[in-house]
Tab-separated table of C-alpha atoms in Angstrom:
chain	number	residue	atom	x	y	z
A	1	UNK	CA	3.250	42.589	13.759
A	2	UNK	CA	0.773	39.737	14.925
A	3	UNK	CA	-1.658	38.851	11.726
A	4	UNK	CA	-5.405	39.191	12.676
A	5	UNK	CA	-7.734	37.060	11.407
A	6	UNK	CA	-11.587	35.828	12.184
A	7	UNK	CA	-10.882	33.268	15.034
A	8	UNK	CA	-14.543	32.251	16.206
A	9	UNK	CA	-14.924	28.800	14.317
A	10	UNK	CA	-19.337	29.422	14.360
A	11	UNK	CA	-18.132	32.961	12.942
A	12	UNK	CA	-16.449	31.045	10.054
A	13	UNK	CA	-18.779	28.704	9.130
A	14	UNK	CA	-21.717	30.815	9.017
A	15	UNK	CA	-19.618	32.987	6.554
A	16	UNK	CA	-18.211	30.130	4.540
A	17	UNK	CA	-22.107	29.129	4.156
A	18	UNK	CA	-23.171	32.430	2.998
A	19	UNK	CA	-20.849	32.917	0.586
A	20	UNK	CA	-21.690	29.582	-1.056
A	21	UNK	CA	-24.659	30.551	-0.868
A	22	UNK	CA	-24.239	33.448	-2.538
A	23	UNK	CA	-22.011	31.934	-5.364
A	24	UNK	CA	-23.047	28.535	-6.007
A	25	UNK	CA	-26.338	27.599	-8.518
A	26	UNK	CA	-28.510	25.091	-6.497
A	27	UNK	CA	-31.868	25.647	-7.416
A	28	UNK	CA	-31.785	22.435	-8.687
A	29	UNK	CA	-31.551	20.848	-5.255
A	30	UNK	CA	-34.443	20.023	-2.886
A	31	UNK	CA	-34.214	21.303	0.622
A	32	UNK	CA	-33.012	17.873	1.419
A	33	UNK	CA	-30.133	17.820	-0.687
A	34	UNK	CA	-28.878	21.386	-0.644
A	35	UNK	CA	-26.744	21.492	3.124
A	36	UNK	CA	-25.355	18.102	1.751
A	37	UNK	CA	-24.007	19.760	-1.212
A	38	UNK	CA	-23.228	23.228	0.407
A	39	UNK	CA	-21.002	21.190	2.487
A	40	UNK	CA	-19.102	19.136	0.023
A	41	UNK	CA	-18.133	22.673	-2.038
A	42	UNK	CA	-16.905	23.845	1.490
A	43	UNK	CA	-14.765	20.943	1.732
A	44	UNK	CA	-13.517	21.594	-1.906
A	45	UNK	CA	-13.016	25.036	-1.903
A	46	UNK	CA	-14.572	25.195	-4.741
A	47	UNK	CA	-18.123	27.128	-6.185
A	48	UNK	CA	-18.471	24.952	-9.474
A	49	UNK	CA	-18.518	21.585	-8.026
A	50	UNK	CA	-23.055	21.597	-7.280
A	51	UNK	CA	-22.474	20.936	-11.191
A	52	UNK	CA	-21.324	17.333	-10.747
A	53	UNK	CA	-23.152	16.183	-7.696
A	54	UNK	CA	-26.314	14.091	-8.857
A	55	UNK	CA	-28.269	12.345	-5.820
A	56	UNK	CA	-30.837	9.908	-6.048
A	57	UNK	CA	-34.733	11.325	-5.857
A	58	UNK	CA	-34.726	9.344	-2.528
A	59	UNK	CA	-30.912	9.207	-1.486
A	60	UNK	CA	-30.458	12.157	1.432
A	61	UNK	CA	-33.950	10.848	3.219
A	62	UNK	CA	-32.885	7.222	3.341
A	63	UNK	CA	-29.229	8.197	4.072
A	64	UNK	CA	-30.476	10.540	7.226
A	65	UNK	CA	-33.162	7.709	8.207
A	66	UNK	CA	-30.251	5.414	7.840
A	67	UNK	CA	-28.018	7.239	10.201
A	68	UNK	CA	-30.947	8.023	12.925
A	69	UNK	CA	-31.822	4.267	12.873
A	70	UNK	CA	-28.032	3.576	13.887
A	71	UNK	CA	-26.317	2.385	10.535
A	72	UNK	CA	-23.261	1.701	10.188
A	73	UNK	CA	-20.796	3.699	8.176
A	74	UNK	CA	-18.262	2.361	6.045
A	75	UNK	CA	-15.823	3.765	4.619
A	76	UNK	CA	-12.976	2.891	1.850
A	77	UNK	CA	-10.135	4.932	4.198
A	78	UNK	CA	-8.725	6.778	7.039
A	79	UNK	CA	-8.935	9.504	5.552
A	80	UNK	CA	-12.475	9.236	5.253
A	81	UNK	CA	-13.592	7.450	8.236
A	82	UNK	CA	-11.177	9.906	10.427
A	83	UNK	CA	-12.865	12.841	9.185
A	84	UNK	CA	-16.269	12.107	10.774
A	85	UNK	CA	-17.447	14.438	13.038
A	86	UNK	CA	-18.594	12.173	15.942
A	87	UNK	CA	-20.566	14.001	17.579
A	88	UNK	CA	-22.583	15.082	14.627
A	89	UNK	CA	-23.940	11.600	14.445
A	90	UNK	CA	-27.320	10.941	15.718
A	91	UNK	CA	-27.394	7.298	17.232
A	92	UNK	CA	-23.340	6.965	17.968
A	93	UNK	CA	-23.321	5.048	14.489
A	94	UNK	CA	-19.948	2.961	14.303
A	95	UNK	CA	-17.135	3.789	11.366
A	96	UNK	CA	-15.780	1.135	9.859
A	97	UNK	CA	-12.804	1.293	7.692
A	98	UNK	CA	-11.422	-2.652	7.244
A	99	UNK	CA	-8.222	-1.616	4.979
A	100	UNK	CA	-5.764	-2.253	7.850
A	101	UNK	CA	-7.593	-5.611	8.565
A	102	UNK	CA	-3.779	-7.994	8.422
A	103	UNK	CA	-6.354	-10.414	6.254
A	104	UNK	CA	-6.139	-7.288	3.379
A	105	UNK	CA	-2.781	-7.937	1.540
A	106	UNK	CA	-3.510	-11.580	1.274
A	107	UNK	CA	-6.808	-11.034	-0.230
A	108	UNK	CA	-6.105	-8.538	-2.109
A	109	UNK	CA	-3.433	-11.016	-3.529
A	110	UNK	CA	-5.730	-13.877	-4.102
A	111	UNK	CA	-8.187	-11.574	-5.656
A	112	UNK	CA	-5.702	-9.855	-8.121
A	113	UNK	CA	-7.166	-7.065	-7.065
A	114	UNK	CA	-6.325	-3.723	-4.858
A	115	UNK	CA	-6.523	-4.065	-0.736
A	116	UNK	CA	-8.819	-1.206	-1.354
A	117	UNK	CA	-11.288	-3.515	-3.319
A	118	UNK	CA	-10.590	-6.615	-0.904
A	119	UNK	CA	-11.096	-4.835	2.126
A	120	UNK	CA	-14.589	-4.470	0.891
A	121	UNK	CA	-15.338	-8.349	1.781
A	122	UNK	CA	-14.994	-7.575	5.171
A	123	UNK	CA	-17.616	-5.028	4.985
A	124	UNK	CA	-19.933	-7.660	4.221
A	125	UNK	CA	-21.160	-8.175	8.163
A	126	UNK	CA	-21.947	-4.921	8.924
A	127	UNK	CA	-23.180	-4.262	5.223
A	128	UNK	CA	-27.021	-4.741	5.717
A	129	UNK	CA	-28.418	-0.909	6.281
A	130	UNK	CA	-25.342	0.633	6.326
A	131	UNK	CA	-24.172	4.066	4.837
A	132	UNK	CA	-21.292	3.299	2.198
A	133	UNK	CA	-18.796	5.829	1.753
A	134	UNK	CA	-16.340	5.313	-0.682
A	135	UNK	CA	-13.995	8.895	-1.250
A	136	UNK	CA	-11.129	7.260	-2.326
A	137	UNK	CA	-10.547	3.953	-4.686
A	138	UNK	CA	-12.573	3.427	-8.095
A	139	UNK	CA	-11.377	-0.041	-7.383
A	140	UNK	CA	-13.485	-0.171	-4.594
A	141	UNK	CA	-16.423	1.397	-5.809
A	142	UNK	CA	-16.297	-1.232	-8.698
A	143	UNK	CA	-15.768	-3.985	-5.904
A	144	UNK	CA	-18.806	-3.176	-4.553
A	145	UNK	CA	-21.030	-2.932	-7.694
A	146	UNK	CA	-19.796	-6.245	-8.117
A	147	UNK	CA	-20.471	-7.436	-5.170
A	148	UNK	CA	-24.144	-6.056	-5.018
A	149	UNK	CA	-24.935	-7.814	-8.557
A	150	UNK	CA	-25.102	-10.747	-6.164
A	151	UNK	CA	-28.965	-10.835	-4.814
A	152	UNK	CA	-27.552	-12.916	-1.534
A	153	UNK	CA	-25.240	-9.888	-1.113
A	154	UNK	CA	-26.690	-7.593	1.617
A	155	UNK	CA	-27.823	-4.224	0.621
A	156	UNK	CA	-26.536	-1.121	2.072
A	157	UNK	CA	-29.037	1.892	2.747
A	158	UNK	CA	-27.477	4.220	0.624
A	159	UNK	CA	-24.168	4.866	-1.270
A	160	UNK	CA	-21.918	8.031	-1.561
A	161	UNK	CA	-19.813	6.956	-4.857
A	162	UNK	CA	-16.905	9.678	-4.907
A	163	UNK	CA	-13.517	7.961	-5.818
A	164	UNK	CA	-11.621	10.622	-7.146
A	165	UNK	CA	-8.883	10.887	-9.925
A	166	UNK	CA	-7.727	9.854	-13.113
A	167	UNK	CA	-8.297	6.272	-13.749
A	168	UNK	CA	-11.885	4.660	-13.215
A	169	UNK	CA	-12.825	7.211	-10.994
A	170	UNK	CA	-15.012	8.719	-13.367
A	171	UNK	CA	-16.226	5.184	-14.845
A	172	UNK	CA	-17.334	4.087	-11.553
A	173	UNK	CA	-19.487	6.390	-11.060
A	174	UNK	CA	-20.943	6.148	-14.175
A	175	UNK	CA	-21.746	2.366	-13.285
A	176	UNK	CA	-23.244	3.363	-10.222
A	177	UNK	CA	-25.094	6.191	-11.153
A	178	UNK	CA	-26.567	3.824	-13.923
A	179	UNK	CA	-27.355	0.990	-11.962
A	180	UNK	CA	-28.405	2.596	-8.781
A	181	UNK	CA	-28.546	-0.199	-6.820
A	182	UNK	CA	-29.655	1.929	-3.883
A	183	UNK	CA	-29.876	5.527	-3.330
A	184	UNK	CA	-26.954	7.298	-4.121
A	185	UNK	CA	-24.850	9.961	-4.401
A	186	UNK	CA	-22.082	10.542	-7.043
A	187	UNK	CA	-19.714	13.211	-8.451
A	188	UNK	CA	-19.251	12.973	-11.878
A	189	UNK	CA	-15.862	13.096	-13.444
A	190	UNK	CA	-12.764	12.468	-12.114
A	191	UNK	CA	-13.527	15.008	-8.947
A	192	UNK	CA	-14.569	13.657	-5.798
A	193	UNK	CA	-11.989	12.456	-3.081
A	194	UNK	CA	-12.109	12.208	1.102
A	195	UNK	CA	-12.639	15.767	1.685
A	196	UNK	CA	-15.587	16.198	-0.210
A	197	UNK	CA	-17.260	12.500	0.640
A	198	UNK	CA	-16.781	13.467	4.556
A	199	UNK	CA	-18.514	16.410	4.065
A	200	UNK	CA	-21.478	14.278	2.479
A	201	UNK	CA	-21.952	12.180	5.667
A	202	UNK	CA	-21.077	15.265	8.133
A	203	UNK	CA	-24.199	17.057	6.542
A	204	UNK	CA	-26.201	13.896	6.331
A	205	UNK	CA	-25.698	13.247	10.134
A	206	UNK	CA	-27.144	16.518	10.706
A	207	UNK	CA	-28.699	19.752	9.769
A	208	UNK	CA	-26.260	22.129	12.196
A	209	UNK	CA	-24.460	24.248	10.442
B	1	UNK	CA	-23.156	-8.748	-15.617
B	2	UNK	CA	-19.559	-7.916	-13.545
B	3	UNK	CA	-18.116	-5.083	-14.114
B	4	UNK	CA	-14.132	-5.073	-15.604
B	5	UNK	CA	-11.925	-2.424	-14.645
B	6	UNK	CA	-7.998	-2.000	-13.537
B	7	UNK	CA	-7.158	-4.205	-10.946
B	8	UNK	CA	-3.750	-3.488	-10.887
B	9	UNK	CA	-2.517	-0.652	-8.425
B	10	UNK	CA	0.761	-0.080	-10.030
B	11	UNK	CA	-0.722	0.066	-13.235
B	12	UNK	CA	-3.404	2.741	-12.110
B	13	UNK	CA	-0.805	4.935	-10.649
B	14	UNK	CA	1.641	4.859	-14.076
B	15	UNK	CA	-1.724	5.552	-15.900
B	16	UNK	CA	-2.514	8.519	-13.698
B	17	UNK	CA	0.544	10.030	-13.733
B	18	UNK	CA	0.637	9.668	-17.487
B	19	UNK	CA	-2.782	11.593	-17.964
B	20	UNK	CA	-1.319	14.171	-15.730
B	21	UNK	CA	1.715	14.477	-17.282
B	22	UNK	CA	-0.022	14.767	-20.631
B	23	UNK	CA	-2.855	17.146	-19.745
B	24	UNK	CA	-1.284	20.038	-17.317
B	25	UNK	CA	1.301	22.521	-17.862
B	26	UNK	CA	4.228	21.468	-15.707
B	27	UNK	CA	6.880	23.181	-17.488
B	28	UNK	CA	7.395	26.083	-15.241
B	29	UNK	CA	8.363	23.566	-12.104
B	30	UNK	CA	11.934	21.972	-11.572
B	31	UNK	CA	12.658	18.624	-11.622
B	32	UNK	CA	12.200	18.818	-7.964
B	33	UNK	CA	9.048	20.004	-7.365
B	34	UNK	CA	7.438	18.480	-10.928
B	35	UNK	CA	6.253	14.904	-9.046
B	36	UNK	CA	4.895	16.836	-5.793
B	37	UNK	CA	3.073	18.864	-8.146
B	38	UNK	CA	1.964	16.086	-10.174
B	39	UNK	CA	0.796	14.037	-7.119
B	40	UNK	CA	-1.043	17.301	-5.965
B	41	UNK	CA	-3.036	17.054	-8.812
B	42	UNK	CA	-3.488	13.095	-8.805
B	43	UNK	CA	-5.046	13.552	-5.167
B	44	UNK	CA	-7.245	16.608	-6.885
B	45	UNK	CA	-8.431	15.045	-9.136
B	46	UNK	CA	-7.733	18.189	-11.222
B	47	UNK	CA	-5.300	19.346	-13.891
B	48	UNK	CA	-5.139	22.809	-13.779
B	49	UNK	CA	-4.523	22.784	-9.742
B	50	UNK	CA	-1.140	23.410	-10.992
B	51	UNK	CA	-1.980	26.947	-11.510
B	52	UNK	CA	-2.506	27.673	-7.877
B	53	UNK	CA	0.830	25.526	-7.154
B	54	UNK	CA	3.894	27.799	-5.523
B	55	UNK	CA	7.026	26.686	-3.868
B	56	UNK	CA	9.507	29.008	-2.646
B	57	UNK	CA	12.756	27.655	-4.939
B	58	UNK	CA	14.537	26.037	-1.440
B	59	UNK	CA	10.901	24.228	-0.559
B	60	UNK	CA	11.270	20.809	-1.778
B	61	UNK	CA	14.963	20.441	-1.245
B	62	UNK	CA	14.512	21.855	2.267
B	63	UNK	CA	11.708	19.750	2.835
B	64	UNK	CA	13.200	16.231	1.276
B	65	UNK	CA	16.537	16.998	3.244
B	66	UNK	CA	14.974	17.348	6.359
B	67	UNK	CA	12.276	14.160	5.884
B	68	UNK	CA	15.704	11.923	5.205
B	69	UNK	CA	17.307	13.710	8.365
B	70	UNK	CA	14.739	12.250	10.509
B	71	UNK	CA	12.365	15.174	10.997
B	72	UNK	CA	8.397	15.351	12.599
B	73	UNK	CA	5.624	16.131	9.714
B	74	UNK	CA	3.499	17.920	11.880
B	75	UNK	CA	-0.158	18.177	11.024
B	76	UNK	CA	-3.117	20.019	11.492
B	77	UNK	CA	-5.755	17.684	11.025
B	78	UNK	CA	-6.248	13.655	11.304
B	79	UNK	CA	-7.414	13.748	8.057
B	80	UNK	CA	-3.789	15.100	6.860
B	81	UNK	CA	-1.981	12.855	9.784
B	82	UNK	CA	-3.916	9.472	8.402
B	83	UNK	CA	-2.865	10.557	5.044
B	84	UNK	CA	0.638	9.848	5.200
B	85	UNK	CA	1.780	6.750	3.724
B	86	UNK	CA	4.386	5.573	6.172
B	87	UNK	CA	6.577	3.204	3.990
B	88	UNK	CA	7.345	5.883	2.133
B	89	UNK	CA	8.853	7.964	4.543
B	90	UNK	CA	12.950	7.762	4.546
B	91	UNK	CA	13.434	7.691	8.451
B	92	UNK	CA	10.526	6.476	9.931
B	93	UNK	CA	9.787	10.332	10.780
B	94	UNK	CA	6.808	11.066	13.694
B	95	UNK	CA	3.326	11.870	11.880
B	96	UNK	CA	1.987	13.999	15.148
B	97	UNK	CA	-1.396	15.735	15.032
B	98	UNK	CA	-1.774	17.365	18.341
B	99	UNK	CA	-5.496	18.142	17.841
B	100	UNK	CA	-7.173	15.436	20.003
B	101	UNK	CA	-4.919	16.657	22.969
B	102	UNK	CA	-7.068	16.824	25.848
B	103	UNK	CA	-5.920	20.324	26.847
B	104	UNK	CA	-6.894	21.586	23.164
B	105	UNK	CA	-10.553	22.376	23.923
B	106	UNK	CA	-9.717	24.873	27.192
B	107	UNK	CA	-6.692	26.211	25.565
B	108	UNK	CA	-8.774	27.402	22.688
B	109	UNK	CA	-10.938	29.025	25.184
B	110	UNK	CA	-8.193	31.056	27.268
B	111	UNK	CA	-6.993	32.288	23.476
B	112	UNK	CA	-10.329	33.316	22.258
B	113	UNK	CA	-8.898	31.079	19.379
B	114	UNK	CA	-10.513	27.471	17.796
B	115	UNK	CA	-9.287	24.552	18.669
B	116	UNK	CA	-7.012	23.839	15.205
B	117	UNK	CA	-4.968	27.305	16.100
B	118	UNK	CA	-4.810	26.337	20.027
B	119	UNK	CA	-3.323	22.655	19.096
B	120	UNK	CA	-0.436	24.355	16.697
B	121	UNK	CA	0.739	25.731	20.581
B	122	UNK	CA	1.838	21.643	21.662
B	123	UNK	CA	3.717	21.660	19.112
B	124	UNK	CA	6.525	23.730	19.972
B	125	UNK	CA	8.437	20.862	21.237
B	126	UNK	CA	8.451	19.486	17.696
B	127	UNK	CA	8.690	22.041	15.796
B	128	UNK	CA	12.663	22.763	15.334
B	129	UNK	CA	13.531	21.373	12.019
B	130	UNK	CA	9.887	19.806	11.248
B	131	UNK	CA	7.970	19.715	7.976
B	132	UNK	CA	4.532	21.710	9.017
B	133	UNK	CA	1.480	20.624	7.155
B	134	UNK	CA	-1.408	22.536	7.511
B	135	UNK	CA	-4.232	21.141	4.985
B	136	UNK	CA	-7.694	22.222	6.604
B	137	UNK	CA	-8.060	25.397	8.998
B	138	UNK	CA	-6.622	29.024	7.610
B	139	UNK	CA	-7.108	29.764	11.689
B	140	UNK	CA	-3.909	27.123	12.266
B	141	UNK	CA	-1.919	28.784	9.191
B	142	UNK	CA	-2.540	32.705	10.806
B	143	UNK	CA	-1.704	31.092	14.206
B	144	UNK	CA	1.349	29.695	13.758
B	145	UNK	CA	2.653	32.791	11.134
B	146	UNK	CA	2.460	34.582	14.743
B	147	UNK	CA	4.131	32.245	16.607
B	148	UNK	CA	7.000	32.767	14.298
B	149	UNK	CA	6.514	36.167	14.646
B	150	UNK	CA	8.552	35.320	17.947
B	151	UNK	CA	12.227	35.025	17.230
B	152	UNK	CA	12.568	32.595	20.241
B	153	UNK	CA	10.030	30.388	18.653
B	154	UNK	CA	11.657	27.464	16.793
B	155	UNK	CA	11.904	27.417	12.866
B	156	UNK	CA	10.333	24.144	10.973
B	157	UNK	CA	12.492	23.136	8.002
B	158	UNK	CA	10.076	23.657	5.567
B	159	UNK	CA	5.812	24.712	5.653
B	160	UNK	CA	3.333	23.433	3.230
B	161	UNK	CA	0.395	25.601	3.615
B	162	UNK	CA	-2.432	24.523	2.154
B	163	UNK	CA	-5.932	25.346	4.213
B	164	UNK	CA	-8.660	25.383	2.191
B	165	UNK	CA	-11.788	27.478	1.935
B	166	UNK	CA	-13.922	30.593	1.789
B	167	UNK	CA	-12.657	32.721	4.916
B	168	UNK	CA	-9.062	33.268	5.874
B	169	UNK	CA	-7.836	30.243	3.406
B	170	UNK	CA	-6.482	32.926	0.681
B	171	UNK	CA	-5.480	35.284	3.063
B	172	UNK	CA	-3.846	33.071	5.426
B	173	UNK	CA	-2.176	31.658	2.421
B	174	UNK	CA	-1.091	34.800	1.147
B	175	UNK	CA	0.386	35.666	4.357
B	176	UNK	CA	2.517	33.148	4.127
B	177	UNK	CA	3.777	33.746	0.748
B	178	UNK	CA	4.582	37.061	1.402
B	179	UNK	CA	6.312	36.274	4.400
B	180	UNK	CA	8.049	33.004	3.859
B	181	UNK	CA	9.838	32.593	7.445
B	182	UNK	CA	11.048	29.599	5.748
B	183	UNK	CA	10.841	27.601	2.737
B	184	UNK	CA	7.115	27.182	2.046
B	185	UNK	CA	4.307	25.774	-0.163
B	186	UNK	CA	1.389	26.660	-1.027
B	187	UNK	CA	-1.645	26.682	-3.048
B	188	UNK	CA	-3.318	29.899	-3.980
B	189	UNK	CA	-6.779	30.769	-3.529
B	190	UNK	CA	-9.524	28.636	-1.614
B	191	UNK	CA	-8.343	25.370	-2.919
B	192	UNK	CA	-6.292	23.076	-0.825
B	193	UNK	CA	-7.234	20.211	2.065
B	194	UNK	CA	-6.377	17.573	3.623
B	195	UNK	CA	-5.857	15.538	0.418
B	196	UNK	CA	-3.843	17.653	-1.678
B	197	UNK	CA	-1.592	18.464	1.452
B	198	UNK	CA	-1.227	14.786	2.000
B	199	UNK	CA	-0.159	14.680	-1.715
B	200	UNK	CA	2.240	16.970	-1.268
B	201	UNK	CA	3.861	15.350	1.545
B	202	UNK	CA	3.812	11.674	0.459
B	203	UNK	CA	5.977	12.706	-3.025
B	204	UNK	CA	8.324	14.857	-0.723
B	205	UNK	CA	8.919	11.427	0.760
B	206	UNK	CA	9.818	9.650	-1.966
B	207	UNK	CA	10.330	9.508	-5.555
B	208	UNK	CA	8.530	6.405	-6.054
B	209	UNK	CA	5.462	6.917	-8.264
């Protein structure tokens, strides 16, 4: 006997949404913040996770203004910079992921340091304005605080700090939810991962639901 | 000030694992399925994931035997596909995600269906003997439970189902428990995604933590 099931995809969402809705405590976000964090419990399956998202007072306005001005967004990995919706993104903004780059291993070498963190110096062109996603690597998040305690370094628009896991994911974001650099978005604790950080910049490049 | 962390990628991993192994109650899995499970939970982020963790008892010798045997992983989603880690795989198997296929969009159309169920119809060429990973749409999961409603359709080796969500992720998932047309994984409830599923399939490729 065939299984039936809801099969419209707009059908899906618009449930998915509602029951978040329903379940999840987000008074505490503005208007501006709430789709970006409806989103990322979509992506996690998981009511309970609005309790470790912090953003910024300023971080989804100068992400979105970011993203309609045509930043650039880079990411840490496939897995995150595959999982953009393209055309959710209002100005055709390029994704960058620069961990394949054949320069990686060698730097990473010379740097004593993982090809997640060294792939970061490549970033460092299209860094200026850019929306940072890193869903993956602590390494890399710590890469790049390092790298912005520079003042020659360029300054991205906005960061989405969500390494996920066991060791200096949740110390990462610590360091960059205390320095704050720029605008940014964390998960606290050793949650966080590529689902959840595409589902950041899919709501940031735009309201549809 | 720079910031000090881990550097070392090999050392992260043995730390990770050791947290894991420390912090979640493994004891009901075999020595089999203990390190998918455990790298389930390293790509979570979350010990207690290991809750929702169920393999039928053939699942990860079926799927391990047919990996080293050359098989397809067949995916649902890029973000599962891009996942993979291909040094680890024992045969150099195909990673195919059929979802970009430009005859996806009017196919879903003609079966009232989205476009993550239609693709799951390409691959029937691919599917005798494959690992199937489905880590994102319940929609896929229910659609290709039907097509092995279908004695004539061909069997994969082995199914990790793992969509995640608030509509049809359960159910789809519990359809597949229930049924187990062949040896299958899954993870109960509306956790899963691409990540986790990705998890599962890089430790089914190798033991190497």
């Amino acid at each position: 006997m065939p299984y039936t099931y809801e099969t419209n995809g707009a059908a899906i969402y618009k449930e998915s949404f509602a029951t978040i809705r329903r379940e999840a405590d987000l008074a505490r976000f503005t208007p501006e913040e709430e789709p970006i964090t409806v989103r990322m419990i979509h992506a996690a399956g998981m009511v309970g996770l609005e309790k470790f998202v912090h953003m910024s007072p300023d971080f989804a306005t100068a992400a979105r203004a970011a993203l309609a001005n045509g930043a650039a967004i880079l990411c840490d990995a496939y897995m995150v910079s595959e999982g953009v919706t393209r055309p959710r993104l209002p100005a055709d903004n390029p994704v960058i992921c620069t961990l394949r780059d054949p320069a990686v291993p060698q730097m990473a070498k010379d740097m004593s340091n993982t090809r997640s963190a060294a792939a970061l110096e490549l970033w460092r062109p299209h860094l200026e304005g850019a929306l940072v996603a890193i869903g993956n690597a602590p390494t890399a998040l710590f890469h790049l605080l390092n790298m912005l305690e520079d003042p020659d370094c360029p300054r991205p628009a906005a960061i989405i700090g969500c390494p996920v896991g066991f060791v200096g994911a949740r110390e990462s974001k610590d360091a960059l939810w205390e320095a704050q650099p720029v605008p940014s978005l964390i998960v606290e604790g050793r949650l966080g991962g590529s689902a959840i950080t595409v589902a950041a910049i899919n709501a940031i490049a735009s309201y549809a639901e």
